[in-house]
């Protein structure tokens, strides 16, 4: 599985962004797709995930502002981010855990495939 993220850019605080993650295979066949972010020097943080049947889970601290959804026709998973703050500045990654249910995976090490990341900067 190859994953390619896009959509990261510099935005002002309070703004919104939508990140995209295009998979090289059908997203409905993958299992669990997750979004993570990482600031240099810190551990990779889980944002949320979406199952092949569309069920989503989120980190409690982000679920009020972030939404994950997918378009299976485009093999794409999206991360909609609203009310962005400077603390949201990070490299954002999507990841895939083929054959897994999102309820069974959470830690980055449990995801087998990763994109290259897309940078989000909020000022």
XYZ file of C-alpha atoms in Angstrom:
123
model
C 0.000 0.000 0.000
C 1.342 3.394 -0.961
C -0.046 6.524 0.653
C 0.381 10.110 -0.519
C -0.708 13.028 1.649
C -1.351 16.545 0.433
C -3.043 19.725 1.498
C -0.673 20.992 4.151
C 0.192 24.671 4.100
C 0.657 27.736 6.267
C -2.549 29.210 7.675
C -3.518 31.774 10.244
C -4.947 30.823 13.602
C -8.664 30.184 13.393
C -8.454 28.941 9.841
C -9.296 25.558 8.351
C -7.518 23.012 6.212
C -8.427 19.758 4.559
C -5.688 17.175 4.168
C -5.966 14.323 1.686
C -4.447 10.865 1.707
C -4.630 8.952 -1.555
C -4.078 5.206 -1.341
C -2.698 2.994 -4.095
C -5.505 0.503 -3.535
C -9.170 0.563 -2.639
C -9.611 2.205 0.750
C -12.597 0.024 1.550
C -10.282 -2.998 1.314
C -7.497 -1.676 3.530
C -8.893 -2.108 7.016
C -7.996 0.794 9.255
C -6.688 4.165 8.061
C -5.270 6.557 10.614
C -4.095 10.148 10.818
C -1.163 11.135 13.023
C 0.934 14.205 13.559
C 4.403 14.840 14.858
C 6.384 17.792 16.105
C 10.183 17.457 15.971
C 11.479 16.056 19.229
C 8.117 14.701 20.312
C 6.380 11.382 19.829
C 3.961 10.839 16.991
C 0.440 11.691 18.159
C -2.684 9.893 17.047
C -5.458 12.108 15.688
C -8.050 9.544 14.707
C -8.889 6.721 12.385
C -11.540 5.358 10.058
C -12.527 1.788 9.360
C -13.299 0.405 5.928
C -17.002 0.644 6.846
C -16.660 4.323 7.715
C -16.650 4.139 11.510
C -14.412 6.827 12.979
C -12.571 7.284 16.251
C -10.795 10.396 17.486
C -8.431 11.580 20.153
C -10.567 13.243 22.812
C -8.604 16.483 22.638
C -9.186 16.879 18.881
C -12.600 15.439 18.101
C -14.378 18.773 18.463
C -12.320 20.337 15.650
C -11.106 17.479 13.436
C -13.150 15.191 11.177
C -12.044 12.148 9.215
C -13.990 10.849 6.262
C -13.348 8.885 3.093
C -14.302 8.836 -0.546
C -13.948 5.240 -1.655
C -14.501 6.159 -5.298
C -11.280 8.187 -5.114
C -9.382 5.865 -2.738
C -8.928 8.911 -0.535
C -9.198 9.583 3.176
C -9.562 13.176 4.337
C -8.768 15.055 7.516
C -10.828 18.219 7.930
C -9.302 20.548 10.507
C -11.144 23.592 11.823
C -10.308 26.377 14.268
C -6.617 25.697 13.828
C -4.240 26.947 16.501
C -0.452 27.347 16.611
C -0.262 24.140 18.691
C -1.587 22.280 15.635
C 1.637 23.032 13.779
C 3.159 19.674 12.888
C 3.915 17.205 10.140
C 0.733 15.268 9.426
C 0.798 11.636 8.319
C -1.727 9.101 7.189
C -1.164 5.428 7.808
C -2.752 2.108 6.988
C -3.231 -1.071 8.994
C -4.416 -3.613 6.426
C -6.848 -6.182 7.692
C -7.240 -4.506 11.061
C -10.195 -2.974 12.809
C -9.489 0.494 14.170
C -10.794 -0.602 17.544
C -7.829 -3.010 17.687
C -5.054 -0.616 16.675
C -4.055 2.768 18.001
C -0.319 3.077 18.411
C 1.781 4.162 15.421
C 3.734 0.903 15.557
C 0.554 -1.005 14.715
C 0.237 0.700 11.331
C 2.256 -0.951 8.583
C 2.221 1.683 5.858
C 2.875 5.419 6.037
C 2.796 8.372 3.728
C 5.598 10.894 3.477
C 3.740 13.509 5.487
C 2.464 16.997 4.765
C 3.453 20.060 6.789
C 0.845 22.212 8.499
C 1.981 25.523 9.988
C -0.408 27.714 11.977
C 0.619 31.222 12.990
